[in-house]
Short mmCIF file of C-alpha atoms in Angstrom, two decimals:
data_model
loop_
_atom_site.label_atom_id
_atom_site.label_comp_id
_atom_site.label_asym_id
_atom_site.label_seq_id
_atom_site.Cartn_x
_atom_site.Cartn_y
_atom_site.Cartn_z
CA MET A 1 -21.86 -42.40 6.84
CA THR A 2 -25.23 -44.18 7.01
CA ASN A 3 -28.34 -42.53 5.94
CA ARG A 4 -29.91 -42.14 9.48
CA PHE A 5 -33.60 -41.55 9.15
CA LEU A 6 -34.35 -38.79 11.55
CA GLY A 7 -38.05 -38.53 10.58
CA PHE A 8 -39.60 -35.24 9.49
CA GLY A 9 -38.01 -31.78 10.38
CA LEU A 10 -38.32 -28.05 9.75
CA GLY A 11 -35.76 -25.40 9.06
CA LEU A 12 -35.20 -23.61 12.22
CA ARG A 13 -36.13 -19.86 11.85
CA ALA A 14 -35.89 -16.99 14.43
CA PRO A 15 -39.68 -16.23 14.47
CA HIS A 16 -40.37 -19.58 15.76
CA PHE A 17 -37.61 -19.75 18.45
CA GLU A 18 -39.78 -18.94 21.53
CA GLN A 19 -42.77 -21.08 20.41
CA ILE A 20 -40.50 -24.00 19.97
CA ILE A 21 -38.96 -23.72 23.32
CA ALA A 22 -42.29 -23.10 25.06
CA GLU A 23 -44.38 -25.83 23.26
CA LYS A 24 -41.87 -28.31 22.22
CA PRO A 25 -43.91 -29.18 18.95
CA ALA A 26 -44.08 -32.59 17.47
CA VAL A 27 -41.30 -32.07 14.90
CA ASP A 28 -38.63 -34.70 14.75
CA TRP A 29 -35.67 -32.43 14.07
CA PHE A 30 -34.57 -29.09 12.95
CA GLU A 31 -32.06 -27.87 10.19
CA ILE A 32 -30.13 -24.58 10.95
CA ILE A 33 -28.42 -22.39 8.41
CA SER A 34 -24.68 -22.86 9.33
CA GLU A 35 -23.72 -19.26 8.60
CA ASN A 36 -26.33 -17.70 10.93
CA TYR A 37 -24.43 -19.01 13.79
CA PHE A 38 -20.91 -17.82 12.88
CA VAL A 39 -21.46 -15.12 15.44
CA ALA A 40 -20.02 -15.25 18.89
CA GLY A 41 -23.19 -15.39 21.04
CA GLY A 42 -26.28 -13.57 21.99
CA LYS A 43 -29.82 -14.54 21.30
CA PRO A 44 -29.17 -16.89 18.26
CA TRP A 45 -26.96 -19.11 20.29
CA HIS A 46 -29.13 -18.74 23.43
CA TYR A 47 -32.04 -20.04 21.57
CA LEU A 48 -30.18 -22.70 19.64
CA ASN A 49 -28.50 -24.08 22.81
CA LYS A 50 -32.04 -24.45 24.33
CA ILE A 51 -33.53 -26.14 21.24
CA ARG A 52 -30.75 -28.60 20.70
CA SER A 53 -31.19 -29.98 23.95
CA ASP A 54 -34.72 -31.18 22.87
CA TYR A 55 -34.23 -31.82 19.12
CA PRO A 56 -31.55 -33.40 16.82
CA ILE A 57 -30.04 -30.74 14.74
CA VAL A 58 -28.45 -30.80 11.18
CA MET A 59 -26.46 -28.03 9.65
CA HIS A 60 -26.97 -26.58 6.21
CA GLY A 61 -24.56 -24.03 4.77
CA VAL A 62 -25.03 -21.65 1.87
CA SER A 63 -21.39 -20.31 1.48
CA MET A 64 -18.88 -23.19 0.97
CA SER A 65 -18.70 -22.54 -2.70
CA ILE A 66 -17.37 -26.14 -3.21
CA GLY A 67 -17.56 -25.54 -6.95
CA SER A 68 -15.56 -22.48 -7.08
CA THR A 69 -12.04 -22.50 -8.68
CA ASP A 70 -11.08 -20.24 -5.80
CA ALA A 71 -8.80 -21.95 -3.34
CA ILE A 72 -10.67 -23.56 -0.42
CA ASN A 73 -11.47 -20.71 2.13
CA LYS A 74 -9.80 -21.87 5.35
CA ASP A 75 -11.29 -19.05 7.31
CA TYR A 76 -14.78 -20.24 6.34
CA LEU A 77 -13.98 -23.77 7.10
CA ASN A 78 -12.51 -22.85 10.48
CA GLN A 79 -15.74 -21.11 11.33
CA LEU A 80 -17.68 -24.09 10.10
CA LYS A 81 -15.56 -26.48 12.09
CA ASN A 82 -15.97 -24.37 15.18
CA THR A 83 -19.68 -24.22 14.68
CA ILE A 84 -19.93 -27.94 14.18
CA ALA A 85 -18.02 -28.46 17.49
CA ARG A 86 -20.57 -26.33 19.32
CA VAL A 87 -23.78 -27.74 17.73
CA GLU A 88 -22.77 -31.36 17.37
CA PRO A 89 -25.10 -31.90 14.43
CA GLN A 90 -26.35 -35.12 12.99
CA TRP A 91 -24.84 -34.12 9.70
CA VAL A 92 -23.61 -31.14 7.64
CA SER A 93 -24.67 -30.09 4.24
CA ASP A 94 -24.06 -27.33 1.65
CA HIS A 95 -24.80 -26.90 -2.09
CA LEU A 96 -23.17 -28.21 -5.32
CA CYS A 97 -22.50 -24.86 -6.87
CA PHE A 98 -20.11 -21.91 -6.71
CA THR A 99 -20.99 -18.76 -4.88
CA GLN A 100 -17.41 -17.01 -4.71
CA VAL A 101 -15.11 -16.10 -7.36
CA GLY A 102 -11.79 -14.25 -7.13
CA GLY A 103 -12.68 -13.40 -3.54
CA ILE A 104 -15.97 -11.80 -4.26
CA ASN A 105 -19.11 -13.46 -2.97
CA SER A 106 -22.16 -13.48 -4.97
CA HIS A 107 -24.27 -15.00 -1.99
CA ASP A 108 -26.19 -16.85 -4.85
CA LEU A 109 -26.02 -20.62 -5.66
CA LEU A 110 -24.60 -20.32 -9.13
CA PRO A 111 -24.87 -23.57 -11.27
CA MET A 112 -21.81 -25.53 -12.41
CA PRO A 113 -21.29 -26.64 -15.96
CA TYR A 114 -21.65 -30.52 -16.24
CA THR A 115 -18.25 -31.24 -17.67
CA ASN A 116 -15.55 -33.77 -16.94
CA GLU A 117 -13.39 -30.87 -15.79
CA ALA A 118 -16.07 -29.70 -13.30
CA LEU A 119 -16.41 -33.33 -11.97
CA GLU A 120 -12.83 -33.76 -11.40
CA HIS A 121 -12.67 -30.33 -9.74
CA LEU A 122 -15.50 -31.06 -7.37
CA ALA A 123 -14.18 -34.49 -6.47
CA ASN A 124 -10.86 -32.92 -5.46
CA LYS A 125 -12.61 -30.05 -3.62
CA ILE A 126 -14.97 -32.34 -1.77
CA SER A 127 -12.01 -34.52 -0.72
CA GLN A 128 -10.06 -31.53 0.50
CA VAL A 129 -12.95 -30.11 2.45
CA GLN A 130 -13.73 -33.41 4.13
CA ASP A 131 -10.23 -33.93 5.06
CA TYR A 132 -10.00 -30.42 6.53
CA LEU A 133 -13.22 -30.89 8.52
CA GLY A 134 -12.49 -34.48 9.48
CA ARG A 135 -16.16 -35.51 8.46
CA GLU A 136 -18.21 -36.26 5.44
CA MET A 137 -20.40 -33.69 3.81
CA ILE A 138 -23.66 -33.87 2.08
CA PHE A 139 -24.35 -31.72 -0.88
CA GLU A 140 -27.60 -30.35 -2.21
CA ASN A 141 -28.67 -29.99 -5.90
CA VAL A 142 -29.35 -26.29 -6.70
CA SER A 143 -32.29 -25.03 -8.96
CA SER A 144 -31.01 -23.22 -11.99
CA TYR A 145 -32.18 -20.92 -14.76
CA LEU A 146 -29.68 -21.64 -17.45
CA THR A 147 -27.48 -24.26 -18.76
CA TYR A 148 -24.06 -23.95 -20.35
CA ASN A 149 -22.98 -24.84 -23.86
CA ALA A 150 -19.94 -26.51 -22.40
CA SER A 151 -21.97 -29.16 -20.51
CA GLN A 152 -21.11 -32.73 -21.58
CA MET A 153 -23.73 -34.51 -19.63
CA SER A 154 -27.17 -33.88 -18.00
CA GLU A 155 -27.22 -32.66 -14.24
CA TRP A 156 -28.41 -36.04 -13.08
CA GLU A 157 -25.70 -37.95 -14.96
CA PHE A 158 -23.16 -35.45 -13.40
CA LEU A 159 -24.52 -36.10 -9.84
CA ALA A 160 -24.50 -39.93 -10.36
CA GLN A 161 -20.96 -39.73 -11.76
CA LEU A 162 -19.92 -37.64 -8.66
CA HIS A 163 -21.43 -40.10 -6.38
CA LYS A 164 -19.61 -42.96 -8.25
CA GLN A 165 -16.25 -41.08 -7.97
CA THR A 166 -16.47 -39.80 -4.52
CA GLY A 167 -19.14 -41.72 -2.67
CA CYS A 168 -20.62 -38.40 -1.59
CA LYS A 169 -24.19 -38.30 -0.62
CA PHE A 170 -26.96 -35.85 -1.60
CA LEU A 171 -29.48 -33.61 -0.08
CA MET A 172 -32.15 -33.94 -2.76
CA ASP A 173 -34.31 -30.66 -2.98
CA VAL A 174 -37.37 -32.05 -4.77
CA ASN A 175 -38.57 -28.50 -5.38
CA ASN A 176 -35.18 -27.64 -7.05
CA VAL A 177 -35.42 -30.67 -9.31
CA TYR A 178 -39.09 -29.58 -10.24
CA VAL A 179 -37.94 -26.02 -10.87
CA SER A 180 -35.00 -26.94 -13.13
CA ALA A 181 -37.13 -29.68 -14.90
CA ARG A 182 -39.56 -26.82 -15.88
CA ASN A 183 -36.83 -24.29 -16.51
CA HIS A 184 -34.96 -26.69 -18.83
CA ASP A 185 -37.74 -28.99 -20.01
CA PHE A 186 -36.72 -32.39 -18.67
CA ASN A 187 -38.57 -34.99 -16.88
CA ALA A 188 -38.06 -34.62 -13.05
CA MET A 189 -38.40 -38.35 -12.56
CA ASP A 190 -35.70 -39.07 -15.10
CA TYR A 191 -33.32 -36.89 -12.79
CA LEU A 192 -34.45 -38.39 -9.51
CA SER A 193 -34.34 -42.12 -10.77
CA ALA A 194 -30.81 -41.63 -12.03
CA ILE A 195 -29.35 -41.12 -8.53
CA PRO A 196 -28.90 -44.32 -6.51
CA SER A 197 -31.34 -44.16 -3.60
CA THR A 198 -28.53 -45.16 -1.32
CA ALA A 199 -26.86 -41.79 -2.17
CA ILE A 200 -29.86 -39.65 -0.69
CA ALA A 201 -29.28 -38.58 2.85
CA GLN A 202 -31.93 -36.00 3.19
CA ILE A 203 -34.89 -34.42 1.21
CA HIS A 204 -35.99 -30.77 1.17
CA LEU A 205 -39.40 -29.70 0.08
CA ALA A 206 -40.19 -26.06 -0.61
CA GLY A 207 -42.28 -23.63 -2.59
CA HIS A 208 -41.51 -21.34 -5.67
CA GLN A 209 -43.06 -18.77 -7.89
CA ASP A 210 -44.40 -19.88 -11.27
CA PHE A 211 -44.13 -17.13 -13.88
CA GLY A 212 -45.54 -19.31 -16.65
CA THR A 213 -42.37 -19.17 -18.90
CA HIS A 214 -40.19 -20.20 -15.97
CA ILE A 215 -40.10 -20.78 -12.31
CA ILE A 216 -38.12 -18.98 -9.72
CA ASP A 217 -37.02 -20.85 -6.54
CA THR A 218 -38.11 -18.58 -3.84
CA HIS A 219 -38.69 -20.71 -1.01
CA ASP A 220 -41.23 -18.26 0.22
CA GLU A 221 -44.54 -20.11 -0.64
CA ASP A 222 -46.35 -23.31 0.56
CA VAL A 223 -45.09 -26.56 -1.13
CA PRO A 224 -47.27 -26.56 -4.29
CA ASP A 225 -49.16 -29.69 -5.41
CA ALA A 226 -46.90 -30.41 -8.24
CA VAL A 227 -43.91 -30.74 -5.81
CA TRP A 228 -46.04 -32.83 -3.40
CA ASP A 229 -46.77 -35.13 -6.44
CA LEU A 230 -43.16 -35.48 -7.37
CA TYR A 231 -42.14 -36.17 -3.65
CA ALA A 232 -44.83 -38.96 -3.46
CA GLN A 233 -43.68 -40.42 -6.75
CA TYR A 234 -40.06 -40.25 -5.64
CA ALA A 235 -40.76 -41.58 -2.20
CA LYS A 236 -42.07 -44.93 -3.97
CA THR A 237 -38.51 -45.34 -5.22
CA LEU A 238 -36.69 -44.72 -1.77
CA GLY A 239 -36.65 -46.19 1.59
CA PRO A 240 -37.37 -43.74 4.48
CA VAL A 241 -35.25 -40.62 3.97
CA SER A 242 -35.20 -37.65 6.42
CA THR A 243 -37.47 -35.03 4.99
CA MET A 244 -37.89 -31.41 5.83
CA ILE A 245 -39.87 -28.30 4.73
CA GLU A 246 -37.56 -25.54 3.94
CA ARG A 247 -39.08 -22.00 4.16
CA ASP A 248 -36.56 -19.13 3.81
CA ASP A 249 -38.80 -15.98 3.33
CA ASN A 250 -42.38 -14.91 3.84
CA ILE A 251 -42.11 -17.47 6.88
CA GLY A 252 -45.44 -18.31 8.01
CA SER A 253 -46.62 -19.64 11.42
CA LEU A 254 -44.96 -22.82 12.86
CA ASP A 255 -48.41 -24.34 12.97
CA ASP A 256 -48.83 -23.99 9.25
CA LEU A 257 -45.45 -25.56 8.60
CA ILE A 258 -46.22 -28.45 10.92
CA THR A 259 -49.30 -28.96 8.91
CA GLU A 260 -47.28 -29.20 5.74
CA LEU A 261 -44.91 -31.66 7.47
CA GLU A 262 -47.93 -33.85 8.53
CA HIS A 263 -49.03 -33.85 4.80
CA ALA A 264 -45.47 -35.05 3.81
CA LYS A 265 -45.82 -37.93 6.29
CA THR A 266 -49.35 -38.92 5.02
CA LEU A 267 -47.89 -38.96 1.38
CA VAL A 268 -45.07 -41.41 2.15
CA LYS A 269 -46.66 -43.54 4.68
CA PRO A 270 -47.83 -46.10 2.03
CA PHE A 271 -44.20 -46.56 0.98
CA TRP A 272 -42.17 -46.07 4.08
CA ASP A 273 -42.09 -48.10 7.22
CA ILE A 274 -42.60 -45.14 9.63
CA ARG A 275 -44.47 -44.84 12.89
CA ALA A 276 -46.96 -42.11 12.98
CA MET B 1 -6.82 -20.02 -16.63
CA SER B 2 -8.94 -23.33 -16.78
CA ASP B 3 -12.34 -23.35 -18.68
CA LEU B 4 -14.16 -23.62 -15.50
CA ALA B 5 -12.29 -20.75 -13.85
CA LYS B 6 -12.96 -18.63 -16.90
CA LEU B 7 -16.65 -19.39 -17.08
CA GLN B 8 -16.88 -18.55 -13.21
CA GLN B 9 -15.01 -15.30 -13.74
CA GLN B 10 -17.27 -14.37 -16.63
CA PHE B 11 -20.45 -15.09 -14.50
CA MET B 12 -19.02 -13.07 -11.58
CA ASP B 13 -18.07 -10.05 -14.05
CA LEU B 14 -21.73 -10.15 -15.19
CA LEU B 15 -23.14 -9.93 -11.63
CA GLN B 16 -20.71 -7.02 -10.91
CA GLY B 17 -21.92 -5.15 -13.95
CA GLU B 18 -18.53 -5.45 -15.70
CA SER B 19 -17.97 -6.32 -19.29
CA SER B 20 -18.52 -10.14 -19.75
CA ASP B 21 -18.69 -12.78 -22.48
CA ILE B 22 -20.89 -15.09 -20.35
CA SER B 23 -23.74 -14.95 -22.81
CA ASP B 24 -21.68 -16.87 -25.34
CA GLN B 25 -21.47 -19.71 -22.86
CA ILE B 26 -25.21 -19.96 -22.30
CA ALA B 27 -27.26 -22.62 -24.15
CA GLN B 28 -30.28 -21.65 -26.18
CA GLN B 29 -33.38 -23.26 -24.76
CA GLY B 30 -37.04 -22.99 -23.99
CA GLN B 31 -39.11 -19.83 -23.73
CA LEU B 32 -36.49 -17.58 -22.24
CA ASN B 33 -33.62 -16.10 -24.19
CA THR B 34 -30.19 -15.86 -22.96
CA GLN B 35 -30.47 -12.35 -21.59
CA GLN B 36 -33.61 -13.16 -19.77
CA ARG B 37 -31.96 -16.16 -18.13
CA LEU B 38 -28.86 -14.09 -17.10
CA SER B 39 -31.04 -11.23 -15.89
CA ILE B 40 -32.69 -13.65 -13.26
CA TYR B 41 -29.31 -14.03 -11.72
CA GLN B 42 -28.30 -10.19 -12.12
CA ASN B 43 -31.56 -9.24 -10.38
CA ALA B 44 -31.23 -11.80 -7.64
CA TYR B 45 -27.68 -10.63 -6.86
CA LYS B 46 -28.79 -7.05 -6.30
CA ILE B 47 -32.17 -7.83 -4.50
CA ARG B 48 -30.40 -10.24 -2.16
CA LEU B 49 -27.55 -7.59 -1.13
CA ARG B 50 -30.10 -4.73 -1.11
CA ALA B 51 -32.35 -6.55 1.24
CA VAL B 52 -29.39 -7.20 3.63
CA VAL B 53 -28.71 -3.44 3.77
CA GLU B 54 -32.50 -2.93 4.22
CA GLN B 55 -32.73 -5.23 6.97
CA ASP B 56 -29.53 -4.10 8.90
CA HIS B 57 -30.29 -0.44 8.21
CA GLU B 58 -34.04 -0.13 8.44
CA GLN B 59 -34.30 3.35 10.11
CA LEU B 60 -31.58 4.69 7.77
CA GLY B 61 -33.51 3.55 4.83
CA ILE B 62 -36.61 5.37 6.01
CA TYR B 63 -34.48 8.58 6.69
CA LEU B 64 -32.89 8.46 3.21
CA GLY B 65 -36.20 7.72 1.31
CA ASP B 66 -36.46 5.20 -1.54
CA ASP B 67 -34.37 7.25 -4.27
CA LEU B 68 -31.33 7.93 -1.94
CA PHE B 69 -31.49 4.52 -0.53
CA GLU B 70 -31.25 2.97 -3.97
CA MET B 71 -28.38 5.32 -4.87
CA MET B 72 -26.62 4.35 -1.69
CA VAL B 73 -26.93 0.60 -2.25
CA ASP B 74 -25.84 0.80 -5.87
CA GLY B 75 -22.83 2.95 -4.83
CA TYR B 76 -21.92 0.70 -2.03
CA LEU B 77 -22.26 -2.37 -4.05
CA ALA B 78 -20.02 -1.04 -6.57
CA LEU B 79 -17.23 0.00 -4.15
CA TYR B 80 -17.70 -2.73 -1.63
CA PRO B 81 -18.80 -6.07 -3.18
CA SER B 82 -19.11 -8.71 -0.64
CA THR B 83 -15.82 -10.46 0.14
CA HIS B 84 -17.23 -12.48 3.14
CA THR B 85 -19.02 -15.66 3.25
CA SER B 86 -21.48 -14.20 5.84
CA LEU B 87 -24.20 -11.52 4.91
CA ARG B 88 -23.81 -10.31 8.47
CA ILE B 89 -20.46 -8.63 7.45
CA PHE B 90 -21.58 -7.27 4.11
CA ALA B 91 -22.61 -3.80 5.05
CA ASP B 92 -19.93 -3.43 7.63
CA LYS B 93 -18.22 -0.45 5.76
CA LEU B 94 -21.50 1.44 5.13
CA PRO B 95 -20.71 4.02 7.49
CA ASP B 96 -17.30 4.70 6.00
CA TYR B 97 -18.83 4.72 2.53
CA LEU B 98 -21.50 7.33 3.68
CA ALA B 99 -18.82 9.34 5.32
CA THR B 100 -16.63 9.58 2.16
CA ASN B 101 -19.03 9.60 -0.73
CA THR B 102 -21.05 12.36 -2.33
CA PRO B 103 -23.86 13.23 -1.75
CA PHE B 104 -24.01 11.50 1.48
CA ASN B 105 -20.91 12.89 3.06
CA ASP B 106 -22.69 16.32 2.97
CA TYR B 107 -24.85 14.95 5.83
CA PRO B 108 -22.70 13.50 8.63
CA ILE B 109 -25.83 12.14 10.49
CA LEU B 110 -26.23 9.50 7.73
CA ALA B 111 -22.82 8.00 8.46
CA ASP B 112 -23.72 8.27 12.30
CA ILE B 113 -27.08 6.50 11.85
CA ALA B 114 -25.49 3.71 9.82
CA LYS B 115 -22.68 3.49 12.53
CA PHE B 116 -25.30 3.34 15.31
CA GLU B 117 -27.26 0.62 13.57
CA ARG B 118 -24.12 -1.46 13.10
CA LEU B 119 -23.27 -1.18 16.67
CA LEU B 120 -26.65 -2.38 17.55
CA LEU B 121 -25.86 -5.48 15.53
CA SER B 122 -22.52 -5.93 17.13
CA ALA B 123 -24.12 -5.77 20.50
CA PHE B 124 -26.83 -8.26 19.59
CA ASP B 125 -24.59 -11.13 18.58
CA ALA B 126 -21.41 -10.46 20.67
CA SER B 127 -20.04 -13.36 22.71
CA ASP B 128 -21.66 -14.46 26.03
CA LYS B 129 -19.82 -14.27 29.23
CA THR B 130 -20.47 -14.96 32.73
CA LEU B 131 -21.57 -11.59 34.48
CA LEU B 132 -19.77 -10.29 37.51
CA ASN B 133 -22.03 -10.22 40.64
CA VAL B 134 -22.12 -8.08 43.63
CA SER B 135 -20.84 -10.78 46.14
CA GLU B 136 -17.80 -11.36 43.75
CA LEU B 137 -16.98 -7.65 43.65
CA GLU B 138 -17.32 -7.42 47.56
CA SER B 139 -15.11 -10.44 48.00
CA ILE B 140 -12.14 -8.53 46.42
CA GLU B 141 -9.46 -7.74 49.13
CA PRO B 142 -8.95 -4.00 49.60
CA GLN B 143 -5.26 -4.12 48.65
CA GLN B 144 -6.20 -5.70 45.27
CA TRP B 145 -8.37 -2.84 44.30
CA PRO B 146 -5.68 -0.42 42.95
CA ASN B 147 -4.70 -3.01 40.37
CA LEU B 148 -8.02 -4.33 39.74
CA LEU B 149 -9.06 -4.74 36.08
CA LEU B 150 -12.67 -4.71 35.59
CA LYS B 151 -13.83 -6.28 32.17
CA LEU B 152 -16.59 -5.02 30.12
CA HIS B 153 -19.12 -7.43 28.49
CA PRO B 154 -18.21 -7.94 24.79
CA SER B 155 -21.65 -6.53 23.82
CA VAL B 156 -20.67 -3.04 25.39
CA GLN B 157 -20.21 -0.68 22.39
CA LEU B 158 -19.16 2.96 22.97
CA VAL B 159 -19.71 5.74 20.47
CA ALA B 160 -19.93 9.52 20.45
CA PHE B 161 -21.69 11.57 17.80
CA ASN B 162 -21.79 15.17 16.96
CA THR B 163 -25.14 14.65 15.33
CA LEU B 164 -28.50 13.72 16.84
CA ALA B 165 -28.17 10.40 15.09
CA VAL B 166 -29.57 8.23 17.93
CA GLU B 167 -32.45 10.69 18.60
CA SER B 168 -33.21 10.72 14.93
CA TRP B 169 -33.12 6.84 14.71
CA GLN B 170 -35.43 6.64 17.66
CA ALA B 171 -37.82 9.31 16.10
CA ILE B 172 -38.05 7.36 12.83
CA LYS B 173 -38.67 4.07 14.68
CA GLU B 174 -41.43 5.67 16.47
CA LYS B 175 -42.84 7.17 13.23
CA GLN B 176 -42.09 10.73 14.51
CA THR B 177 -40.35 13.58 12.60
CA PRO B 178 -36.65 13.46 13.43
CA PRO B 179 -34.98 16.43 14.95
CA GLU B 180 -32.62 18.85 13.08
CA PRO B 181 -29.42 16.75 12.59
CA ILE B 182 -26.61 18.64 14.25
CA ALA B 183 -26.08 18.38 18.05
CA SER B 184 -25.14 21.52 20.01
CA GLU B 185 -22.50 19.32 21.84
CA PRO B 186 -21.31 15.85 21.51
CA ARG B 187 -23.51 12.99 22.47
CA PHE B 188 -22.16 9.93 24.30
CA TRP B 189 -23.74 6.53 24.00
CA VAL B 190 -23.43 3.02 25.33
CA ILE B 191 -25.04 0.22 23.35
CA ALA B 192 -25.10 -3.29 25.09
CA ARG B 193 -27.17 -6.28 25.76
CA ASP B 194 -29.07 -6.21 29.00
CA ILE B 195 -29.06 -9.24 31.41
CA ASP B 196 -32.18 -10.60 29.45
CA ARG B 197 -30.14 -10.38 26.19
CA ARG B 198 -32.16 -7.40 24.84
CA THR B 199 -30.09 -4.90 22.92
CA GLN B 200 -30.27 -1.53 24.69
CA TYR B 201 -28.77 1.95 24.24
CA LEU B 202 -28.14 4.50 26.83
CA SER B 203 -26.98 8.05 26.88
CA VAL B 204 -24.26 8.81 29.29
CA ASP B 205 -22.21 11.85 30.16
CA GLU B 206 -18.71 12.38 28.96
CA GLN B 207 -17.07 11.26 32.20
CA GLU B 208 -18.70 7.98 32.23
CA HIS B 209 -18.11 7.44 28.71
CA ARG B 210 -14.38 8.11 29.26
CA LEU B 211 -14.35 5.80 32.28
CA LEU B 212 -15.87 2.95 30.08
CA ASN B 213 -13.39 3.52 27.32
CA LEU B 214 -10.64 3.20 29.95
CA LEU B 215 -12.15 -0.07 31.12
CA LYS B 216 -12.13 -1.25 27.44
CA GLN B 217 -8.40 -0.46 27.32
CA ASN B 218 -7.69 -2.65 30.46
CA THR B 219 -7.01 0.23 32.79
CA PRO B 220 -6.59 -0.63 36.42
CA PHE B 221 -8.96 0.84 39.10
CA ALA B 222 -6.22 3.23 40.43
CA GLN B 223 -5.93 4.89 37.02
CA LEU B 224 -9.63 5.30 36.68
CA CYS B 225 -9.50 7.18 40.00
CA GLN B 226 -6.70 9.31 38.69
CA SER B 227 -8.64 10.09 35.60
CA CYS B 228 -11.33 11.79 37.69
CA LEU B 229 -8.96 14.16 39.64
CA ASN B 230 -9.95 16.98 37.26
CA GLU B 231 -13.70 16.60 37.82
CA LEU B 232 -14.03 15.56 41.51
CA PRO B 233 -12.40 16.26 44.82
CA GLY B 234 -10.13 13.33 45.70
CA GLU B 235 -12.05 12.14 48.78
CA GLN B 236 -15.19 11.57 46.57
CA ILE B 237 -13.71 9.67 43.65
CA ALA B 238 -13.71 6.26 45.24
CA GLY B 239 -17.35 6.49 46.37
CA PHE B 240 -18.34 7.90 42.91
CA LEU B 241 -16.65 5.08 41.11
CA ILE B 242 -18.26 2.43 43.40
CA THR B 243 -21.59 3.84 42.58
CA LYS B 244 -20.87 3.71 38.79
CA ILE B 245 -19.52 0.20 39.18
CA ASN B 246 -22.71 -0.94 40.88
CA GLN B 247 -24.78 0.58 38.07
CA TRP B 248 -22.69 -1.17 35.51
CA LEU B 249 -23.15 -4.54 37.48
CA GLU B 250 -26.87 -4.03 37.44
CA ARG B 251 -26.83 -3.31 33.63
CA GLY B 252 -24.94 -6.52 33.11
CA TRP B 253 -22.03 -4.68 31.61
CA LEU B 254 -19.21 -6.12 33.79
CA ILE B 255 -18.02 -9.77 33.43
CA ASN B 256 -16.35 -12.28 35.74
CA GLU B 257 -13.07 -12.81 33.90
#
């Protein structure tokens, strides 16, 4: 799969549906939460069908639980496959984490231990899921608040190894790297530089809440300066990568999000060959 | 059990409030101790699922008040942890929980309000179908009518309550004082999307409710007529049903299938 540069996108959220349809704002593409469309019909699909006729769509899941030692959930994958067939997205992503254990779903993105066992497990699971779906998946790094004694390598070494073993590509959430770097006291650029730039298919930018002693990844705030700085620094090391603002809560106006998106463009323009 | 499986089970046990050795697996680092780090996940787990119940059952939450709502969420989460990948499904068993667990089962209206709110959700995201229109209905040959199977739109939900659940729900939504909970006689409701995809609810009488239920069970037109024999003179039944069918068409409740 090539790293198609779609430009600068936004997470598609219900409060903005009607404005997007009416005004067709200058956003290059939208990302949907896959599971929000695991329903048969009604307004969610009505709006999505209209919006996807004007914009490229990518799908982003939160419940694949690729890292779980539970068997792959074929009901989930069938729903995902059906949704992919209806949406015809540019690509499909989920998170490198586990959410489900023993059939119980935490609905949280729980961090993996960075062990050889977990690496082998993920490589097998990714292969199984991609075979079942008949397409490649992209996986996002999660933010975390703890690390395990069992870990045998850093998170960035783990991701680099996973890419080497499987060829899988990543959705790099720059905010998540920043959050984890603060929570675990590492250098965020050490993390970002360790992953081959050719492995990066998409970038997320988001906000968080800073409690001084730690940061919680809330996706309910504007992108803070520290994350913008990290993004700009990271962009110097990359070719153009499809970038989006991800806002999951306290969703503000579409206009404010577009202003943030314009800022992202301004930051990377010196480094990326992009048309305004 | 592999080391990875063991660690994941320990993590889930922690979130479920069960005995867990996960803290032995957590590295000591930085300004937070292990318990503080684990608490972030424990809190997030409950906050996220509580928010789902709150969003799906906004008027029920107001009816209960903060303390009882918290008690309900805690009790529900303990008995019905999420087993589905979609949060849309998480609170599906809330009406059952309220109907069978103290102190909530002493107040049947609570389960009814929860049921009503779940049916609103079911109507909201039911599948889309092509609606039946008048000309298609008129083109049906007279000899086909006895065996005609009219199909309800998937969004059409039918429910009967012995409480004033819907009236109370509406009062809370309008920031009014809800009525006394128990109804003097059963209340029959249809919840469905209208032709503009807005979710609506409508009070109907017992006869119309029964007819719609018969449609849900794929009952042919002739049997719909027969079911009215105790209520209407024979010669009025067909005309009565045609009137009803036209109302259902206008409301977008019948589909072309």
